[in-house]
Short mmCIF file of C-alpha atoms in Angstrom, two decimals:
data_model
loop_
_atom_site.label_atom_id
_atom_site.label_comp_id
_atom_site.label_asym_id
_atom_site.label_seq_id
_atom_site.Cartn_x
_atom_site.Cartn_y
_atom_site.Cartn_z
CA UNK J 8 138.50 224.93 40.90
CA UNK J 9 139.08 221.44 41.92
CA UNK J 10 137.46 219.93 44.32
CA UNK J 11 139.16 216.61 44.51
CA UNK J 12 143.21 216.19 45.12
CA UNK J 13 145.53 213.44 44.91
CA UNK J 14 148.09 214.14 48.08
CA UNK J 15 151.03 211.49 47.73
CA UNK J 16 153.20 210.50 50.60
CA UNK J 17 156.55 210.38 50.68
CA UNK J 18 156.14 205.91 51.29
CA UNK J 19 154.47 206.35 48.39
CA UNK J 20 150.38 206.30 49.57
CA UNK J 21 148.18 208.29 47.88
CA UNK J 22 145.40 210.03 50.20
CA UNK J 23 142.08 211.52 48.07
CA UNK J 24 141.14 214.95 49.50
CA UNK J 25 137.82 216.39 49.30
CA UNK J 26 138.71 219.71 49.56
CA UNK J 27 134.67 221.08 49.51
CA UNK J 28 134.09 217.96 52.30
CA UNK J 29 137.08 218.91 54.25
CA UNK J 30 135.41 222.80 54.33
CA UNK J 31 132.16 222.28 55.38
CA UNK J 32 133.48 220.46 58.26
CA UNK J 33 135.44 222.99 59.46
CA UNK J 34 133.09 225.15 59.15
CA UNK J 35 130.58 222.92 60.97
CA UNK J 36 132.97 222.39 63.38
CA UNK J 37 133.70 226.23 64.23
CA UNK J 38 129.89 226.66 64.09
CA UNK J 39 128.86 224.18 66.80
CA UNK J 40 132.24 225.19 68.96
CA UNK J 41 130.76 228.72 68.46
CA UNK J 42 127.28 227.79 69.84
CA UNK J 43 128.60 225.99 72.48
CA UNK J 44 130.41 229.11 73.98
CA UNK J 45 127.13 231.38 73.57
CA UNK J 46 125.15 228.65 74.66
CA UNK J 47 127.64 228.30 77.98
CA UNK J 48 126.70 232.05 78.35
CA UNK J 49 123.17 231.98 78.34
CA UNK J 50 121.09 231.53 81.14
CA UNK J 51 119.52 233.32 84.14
CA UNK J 52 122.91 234.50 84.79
CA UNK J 53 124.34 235.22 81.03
CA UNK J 54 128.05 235.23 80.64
CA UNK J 55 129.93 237.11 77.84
CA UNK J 56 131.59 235.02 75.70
CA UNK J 57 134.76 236.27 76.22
CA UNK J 58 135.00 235.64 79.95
CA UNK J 59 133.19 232.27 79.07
CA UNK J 60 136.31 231.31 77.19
CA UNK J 61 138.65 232.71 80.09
CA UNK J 62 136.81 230.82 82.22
CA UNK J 63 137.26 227.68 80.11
CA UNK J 64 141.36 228.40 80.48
CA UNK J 65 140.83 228.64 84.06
CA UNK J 66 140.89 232.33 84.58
CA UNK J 67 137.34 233.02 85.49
CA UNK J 68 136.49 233.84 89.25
CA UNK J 69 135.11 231.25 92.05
CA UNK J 70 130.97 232.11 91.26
CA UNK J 71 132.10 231.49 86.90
CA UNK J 72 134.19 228.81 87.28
CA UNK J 73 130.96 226.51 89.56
CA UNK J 74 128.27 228.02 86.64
CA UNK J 75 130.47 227.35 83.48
CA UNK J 76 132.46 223.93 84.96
CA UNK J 77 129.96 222.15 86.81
CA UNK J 78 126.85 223.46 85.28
CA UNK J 79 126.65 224.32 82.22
CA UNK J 80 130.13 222.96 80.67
CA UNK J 81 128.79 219.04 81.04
CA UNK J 82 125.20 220.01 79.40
CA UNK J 83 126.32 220.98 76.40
CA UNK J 84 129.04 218.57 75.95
CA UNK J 85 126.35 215.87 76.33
CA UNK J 86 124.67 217.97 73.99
CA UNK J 87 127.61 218.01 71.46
CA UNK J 88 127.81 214.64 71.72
CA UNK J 89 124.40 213.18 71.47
CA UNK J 90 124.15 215.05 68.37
CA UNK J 91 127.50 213.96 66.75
CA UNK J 92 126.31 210.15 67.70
CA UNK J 93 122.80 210.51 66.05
CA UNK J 94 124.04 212.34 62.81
CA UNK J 95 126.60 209.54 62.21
CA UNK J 96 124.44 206.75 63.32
CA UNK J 97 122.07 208.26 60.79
CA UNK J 98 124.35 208.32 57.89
CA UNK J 99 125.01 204.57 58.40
CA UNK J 100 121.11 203.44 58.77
CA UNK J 101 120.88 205.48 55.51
CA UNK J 102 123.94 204.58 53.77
CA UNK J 103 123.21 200.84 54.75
CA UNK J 104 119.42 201.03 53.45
CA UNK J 105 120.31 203.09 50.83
CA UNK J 106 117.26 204.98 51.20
CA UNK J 107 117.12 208.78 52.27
CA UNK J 108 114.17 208.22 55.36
CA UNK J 109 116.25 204.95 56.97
CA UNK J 110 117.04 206.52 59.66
CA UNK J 111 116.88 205.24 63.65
CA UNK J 112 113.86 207.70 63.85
CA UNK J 113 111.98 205.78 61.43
CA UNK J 114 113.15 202.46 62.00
CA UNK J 115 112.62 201.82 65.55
CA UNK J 116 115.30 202.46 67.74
CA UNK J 117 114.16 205.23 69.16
CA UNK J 118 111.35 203.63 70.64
CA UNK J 119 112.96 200.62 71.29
CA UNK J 120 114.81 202.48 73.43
CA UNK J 121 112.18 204.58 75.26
CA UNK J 122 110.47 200.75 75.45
CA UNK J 123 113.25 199.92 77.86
CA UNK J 124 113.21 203.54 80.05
CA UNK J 125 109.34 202.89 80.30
CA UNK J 126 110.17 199.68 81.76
CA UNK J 127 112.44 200.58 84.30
CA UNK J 128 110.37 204.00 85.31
CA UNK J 129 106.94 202.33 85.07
CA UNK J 130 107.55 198.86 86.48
CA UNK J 131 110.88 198.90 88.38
CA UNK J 132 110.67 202.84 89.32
CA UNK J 133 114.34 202.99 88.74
CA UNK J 134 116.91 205.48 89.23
CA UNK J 135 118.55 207.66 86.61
CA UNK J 136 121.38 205.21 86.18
CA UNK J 137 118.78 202.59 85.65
CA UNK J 138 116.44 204.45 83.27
CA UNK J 139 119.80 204.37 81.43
CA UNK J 140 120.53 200.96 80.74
CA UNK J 141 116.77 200.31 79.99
CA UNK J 142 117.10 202.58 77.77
CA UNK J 143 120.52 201.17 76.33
CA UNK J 144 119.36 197.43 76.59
CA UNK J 145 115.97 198.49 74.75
CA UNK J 146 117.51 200.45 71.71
CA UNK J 147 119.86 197.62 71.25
CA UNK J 148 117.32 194.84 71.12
CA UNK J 149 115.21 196.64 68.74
CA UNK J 150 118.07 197.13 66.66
CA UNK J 151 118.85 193.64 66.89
CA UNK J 152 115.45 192.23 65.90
CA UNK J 153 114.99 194.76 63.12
CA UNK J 154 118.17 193.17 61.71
CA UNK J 155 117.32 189.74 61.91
CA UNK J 156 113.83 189.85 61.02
CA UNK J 157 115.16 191.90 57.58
CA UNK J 158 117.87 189.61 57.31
CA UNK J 159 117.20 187.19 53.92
CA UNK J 160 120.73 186.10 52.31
CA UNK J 161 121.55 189.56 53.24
CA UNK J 162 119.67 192.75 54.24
CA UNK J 163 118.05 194.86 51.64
CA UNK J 164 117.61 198.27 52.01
CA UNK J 165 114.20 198.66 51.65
CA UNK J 166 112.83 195.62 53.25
CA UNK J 167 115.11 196.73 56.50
CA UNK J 168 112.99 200.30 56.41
CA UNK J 169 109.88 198.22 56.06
CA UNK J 170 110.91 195.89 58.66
CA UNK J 171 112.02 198.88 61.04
CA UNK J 172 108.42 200.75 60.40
CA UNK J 173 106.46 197.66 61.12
CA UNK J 174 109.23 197.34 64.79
CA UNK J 175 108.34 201.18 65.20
CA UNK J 176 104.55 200.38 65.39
CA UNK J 177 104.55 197.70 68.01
CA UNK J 178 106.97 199.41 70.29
CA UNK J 179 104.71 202.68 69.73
CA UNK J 180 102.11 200.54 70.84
CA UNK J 181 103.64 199.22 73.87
CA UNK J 182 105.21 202.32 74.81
CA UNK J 183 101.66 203.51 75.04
CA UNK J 184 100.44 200.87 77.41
CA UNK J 185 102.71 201.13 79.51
CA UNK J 186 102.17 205.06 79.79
CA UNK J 187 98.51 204.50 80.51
CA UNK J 188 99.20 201.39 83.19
CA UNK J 189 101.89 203.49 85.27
CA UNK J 190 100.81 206.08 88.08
CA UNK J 191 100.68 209.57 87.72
CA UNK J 192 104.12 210.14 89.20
CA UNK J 193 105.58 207.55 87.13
CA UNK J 194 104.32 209.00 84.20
CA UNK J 195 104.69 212.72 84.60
CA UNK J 196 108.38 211.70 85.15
CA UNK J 197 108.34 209.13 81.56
CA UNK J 198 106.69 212.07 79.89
CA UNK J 199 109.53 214.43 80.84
CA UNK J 200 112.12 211.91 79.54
CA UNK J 201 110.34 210.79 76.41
CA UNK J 202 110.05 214.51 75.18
CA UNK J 203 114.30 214.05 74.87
CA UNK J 204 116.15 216.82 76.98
CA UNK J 205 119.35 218.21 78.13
CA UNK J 206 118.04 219.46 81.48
CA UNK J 207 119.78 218.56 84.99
CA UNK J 208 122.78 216.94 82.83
CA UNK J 209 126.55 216.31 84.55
CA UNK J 210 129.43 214.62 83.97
CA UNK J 211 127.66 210.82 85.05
CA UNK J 212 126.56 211.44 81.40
CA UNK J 213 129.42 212.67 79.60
CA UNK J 214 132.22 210.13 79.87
CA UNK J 215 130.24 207.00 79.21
CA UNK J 216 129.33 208.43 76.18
CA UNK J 217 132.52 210.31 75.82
CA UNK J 218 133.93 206.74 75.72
CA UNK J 219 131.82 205.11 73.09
CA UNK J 220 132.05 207.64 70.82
CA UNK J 221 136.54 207.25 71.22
CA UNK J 222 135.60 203.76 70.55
CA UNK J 223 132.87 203.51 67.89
CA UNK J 224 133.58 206.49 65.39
CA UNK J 225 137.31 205.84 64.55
CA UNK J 226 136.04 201.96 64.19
CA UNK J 227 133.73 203.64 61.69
CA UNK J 228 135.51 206.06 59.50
CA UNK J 229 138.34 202.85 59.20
CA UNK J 230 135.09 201.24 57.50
CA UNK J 231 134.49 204.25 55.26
CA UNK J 232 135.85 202.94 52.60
CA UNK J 233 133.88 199.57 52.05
CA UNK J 234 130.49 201.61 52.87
CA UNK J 235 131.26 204.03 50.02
CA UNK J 236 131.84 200.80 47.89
CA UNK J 237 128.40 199.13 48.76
CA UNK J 238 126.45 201.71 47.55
CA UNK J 239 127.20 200.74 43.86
CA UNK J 240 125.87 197.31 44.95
CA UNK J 241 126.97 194.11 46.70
CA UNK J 242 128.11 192.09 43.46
CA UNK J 243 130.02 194.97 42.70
CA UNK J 244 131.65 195.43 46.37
CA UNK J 245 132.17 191.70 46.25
CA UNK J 246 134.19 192.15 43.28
CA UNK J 247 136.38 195.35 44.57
CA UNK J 248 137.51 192.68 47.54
CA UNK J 249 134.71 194.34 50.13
CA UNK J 250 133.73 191.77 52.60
CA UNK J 251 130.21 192.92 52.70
CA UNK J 252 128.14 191.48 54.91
CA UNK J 253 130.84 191.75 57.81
CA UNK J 254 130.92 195.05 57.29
CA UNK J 255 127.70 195.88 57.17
CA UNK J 256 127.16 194.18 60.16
CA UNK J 257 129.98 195.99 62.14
CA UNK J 258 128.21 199.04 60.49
CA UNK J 259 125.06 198.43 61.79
CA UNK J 260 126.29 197.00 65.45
CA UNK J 261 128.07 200.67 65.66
CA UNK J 262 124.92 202.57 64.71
CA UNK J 263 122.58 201.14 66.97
CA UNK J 264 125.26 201.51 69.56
CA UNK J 265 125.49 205.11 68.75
CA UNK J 266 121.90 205.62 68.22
CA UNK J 267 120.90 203.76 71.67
CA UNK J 268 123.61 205.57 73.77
CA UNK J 269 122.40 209.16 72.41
CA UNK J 270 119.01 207.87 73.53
CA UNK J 271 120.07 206.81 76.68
CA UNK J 272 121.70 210.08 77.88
CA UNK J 273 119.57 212.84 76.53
CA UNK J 274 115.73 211.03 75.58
CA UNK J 275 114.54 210.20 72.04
CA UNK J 276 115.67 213.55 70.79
CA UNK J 277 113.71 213.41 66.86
CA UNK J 278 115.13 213.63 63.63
CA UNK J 279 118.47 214.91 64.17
CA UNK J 280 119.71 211.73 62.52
CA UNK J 281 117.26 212.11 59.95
CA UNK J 282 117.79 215.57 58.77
CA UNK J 283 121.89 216.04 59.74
CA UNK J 284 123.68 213.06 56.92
CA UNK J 285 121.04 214.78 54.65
CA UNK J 286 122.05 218.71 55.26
CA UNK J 287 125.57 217.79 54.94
CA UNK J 288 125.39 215.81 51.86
CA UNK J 289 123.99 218.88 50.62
CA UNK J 290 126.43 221.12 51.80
CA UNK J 291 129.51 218.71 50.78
CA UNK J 292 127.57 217.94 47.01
CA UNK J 293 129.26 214.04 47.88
CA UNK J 294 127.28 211.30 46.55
CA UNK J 295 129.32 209.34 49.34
CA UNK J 296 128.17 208.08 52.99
CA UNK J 297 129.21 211.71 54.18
CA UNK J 298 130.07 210.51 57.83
CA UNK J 299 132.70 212.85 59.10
CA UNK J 300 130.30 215.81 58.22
CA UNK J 301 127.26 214.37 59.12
CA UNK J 302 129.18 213.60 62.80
CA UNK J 303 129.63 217.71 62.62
CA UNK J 304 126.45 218.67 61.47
CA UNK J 305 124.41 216.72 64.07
CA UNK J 306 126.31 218.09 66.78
CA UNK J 307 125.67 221.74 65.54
CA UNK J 308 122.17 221.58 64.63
CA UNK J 309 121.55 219.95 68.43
CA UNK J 310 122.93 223.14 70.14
CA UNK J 311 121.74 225.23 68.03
CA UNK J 312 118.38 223.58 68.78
CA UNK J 313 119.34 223.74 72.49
CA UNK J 314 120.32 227.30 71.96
CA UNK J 315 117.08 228.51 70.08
CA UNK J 316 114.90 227.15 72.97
CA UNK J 317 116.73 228.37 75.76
CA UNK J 318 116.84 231.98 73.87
CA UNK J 319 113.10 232.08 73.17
CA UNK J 320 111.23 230.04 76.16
CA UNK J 321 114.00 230.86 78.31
CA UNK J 322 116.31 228.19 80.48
CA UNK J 323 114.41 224.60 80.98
CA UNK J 324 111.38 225.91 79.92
CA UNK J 325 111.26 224.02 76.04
CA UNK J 326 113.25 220.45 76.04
CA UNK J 327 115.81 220.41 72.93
CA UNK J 328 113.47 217.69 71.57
CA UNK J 329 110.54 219.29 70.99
CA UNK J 330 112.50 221.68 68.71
CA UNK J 331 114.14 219.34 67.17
CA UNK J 332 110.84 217.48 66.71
CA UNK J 333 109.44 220.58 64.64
CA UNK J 334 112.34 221.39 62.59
CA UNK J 335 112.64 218.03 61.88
CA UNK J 336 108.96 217.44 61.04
CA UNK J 337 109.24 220.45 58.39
CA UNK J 338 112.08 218.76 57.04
CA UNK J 339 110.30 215.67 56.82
CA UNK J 340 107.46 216.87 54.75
CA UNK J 341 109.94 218.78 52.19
CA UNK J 342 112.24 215.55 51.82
CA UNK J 343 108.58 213.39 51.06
CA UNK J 344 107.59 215.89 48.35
CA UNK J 345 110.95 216.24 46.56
CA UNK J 346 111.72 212.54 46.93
CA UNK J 347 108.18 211.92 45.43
CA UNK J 348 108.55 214.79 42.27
CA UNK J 349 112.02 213.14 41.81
CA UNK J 350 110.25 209.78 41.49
CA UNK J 351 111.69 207.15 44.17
CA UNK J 352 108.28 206.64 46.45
#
């Protein structure tokens, strides 16, 4: 069976089809649409599925309508979307480095952007809206120095993963001064965001990001194309009429803007864009960049994490991160042991 088809237009384009790609994210797709409705339903007051979905239609009663709409309804689209923004941001940081462990969680921008929530909860005691654009502001100024400082007639892969480890250290460090210079209310509160969480989210959260993500991932699949061509090398993208570094660039802009605004509305949630371009490049078999399913797989492996601790520790009770955080750490330690049998560290 053929995986790959030629579909020709009647203008005369021809469109490549990945016919195994375009199935797993379907199937990704239905699986974290799926979760969301059970997710919707669980709770201290659980809601059948089915009259979760009337509900959604607008044929629930008064009390279902203020518990799916207003409550539960904006979590989990933040949730949706937090995880669609890390797992393509994460396919770009490693389809840019080239290099399987490039992603935000390892380079820096995660704690970049806890850097700038720290600052505006520690120092400024700001507001939720505030702890926001720290947390925006910080993510994209890490991003911005990792860049330059890796930049040398270009940016290689591995010298930006170096560059972003040796970024990820300082701001680790700082992050933990200003923990241990802040009160105890100031810090019981930084602790609670730094763990990354969908708690107490509304709607303030969903259409900013809501926005971005209109904005940033069609700009990004457009650029599919000349990121599939750069990883067989920039003399040979230079030759295929790729203008590299301007779209790497744009690439990179987009993924820290991703990366920072996931941060920014839900915490540092770990290694969802670390383990989600590599799941689905393992689902798809695609040597490509894999973003579209990557996009889908990060959104349904972050409510299914959101699911998982709300089924077992019960509603609030386990922030999404700290599952994420040991999934993700498993997967970690499997990814360093193959990559290391296979021979590439």
């Amino acid at each position: 069976m053929k995986t790959n088809r030629a579909i020709r237009t009647p203008g005369g384009l021809s469109v490549r089809l990945d016919v195994r790609a375009l199935t797993v994210v379907l199937l990704l797709l239905a699986a974290a649409l799926t979760a969301s409705v059970v997710l919707i339903g669980t709770g201290d007051f659980p809601i059948p599925a089915g009259d979760v979905l009337k509900t959604l239609l607008g044929n629930g009663n008064a009390g279902q309508e203020f518990i799916v709409n207003e409550l539960r309804l904006p979590r989990v689209l933040v949730g949706l979307l937090v995880g669609a923004s890390l797992g393509l941001g994460g396919a770009l940081f490693q389809a840019v480095s080239r290099n399987p462990l490039g992603s935000p969680d390892i380079l820096g921008l995660g704690q970049g952007a806890t850097a700038g929530a720290l600052v505006m909860i520690v120092l400024f005691s700001g507001s939720a809206a505030e702890v926001t654009v720290g947390a925006l502001v910080g993510g994209l100024v890490a991003g911005l120095a990792i860049y330059l400082l890796a930049w040398k007639q270009g940016v290689h892969g591995y010298r930006l993963v170096l560059v972003g480890i040796g970024v990820s250290a300082i701001l680790t460090a700082v992050n933990g001064y200003l923990m241990t210079v802040s009160d105890i209310v100031d810090a019981a509160r930084a602790m609670v965001w730094m763990t990354g969480s969908l708690s107490g989210r509304d709607w303030d959260q969903v259409w900013p990001l809501l926005g971005l993500c209109a904005v940033l991932v069609p700009l990004v699949l457009a650029n599919a194309r000349g990121l599939r061509m750069m990883e067989m090398g920039d003399d040979v993208s230079y030759a295929l009429g790729v203008r590299v570094e301007r779209v790497r660039g744009l690439l990179m802009i987009a993924a820290v803007l991703l990366t920072a605004s996931a941060t920014a509305a839900a915490g540092p949630v770990s290694f969802v864009a670390l383990t989600a371009p590599q799941l689905a490049r393992r689902l798809t078999r695609s040597p490509g960049p894999n973003l579209l399913p990557s996009l889908c797989m990060g959104a349904a492996l972050l409510v299914g994490a959101d699911w998982i601790s709300q089924k077992v520790f019960g509603a609030d009770q386990m922030p999404v991160g700290v599952v994420t955080g040991v999934l993700g750490g498993v997967y970690l330690l499997w990814l360093l042991v193959t990559e290391r049998k296979a021979g590439r560290i």
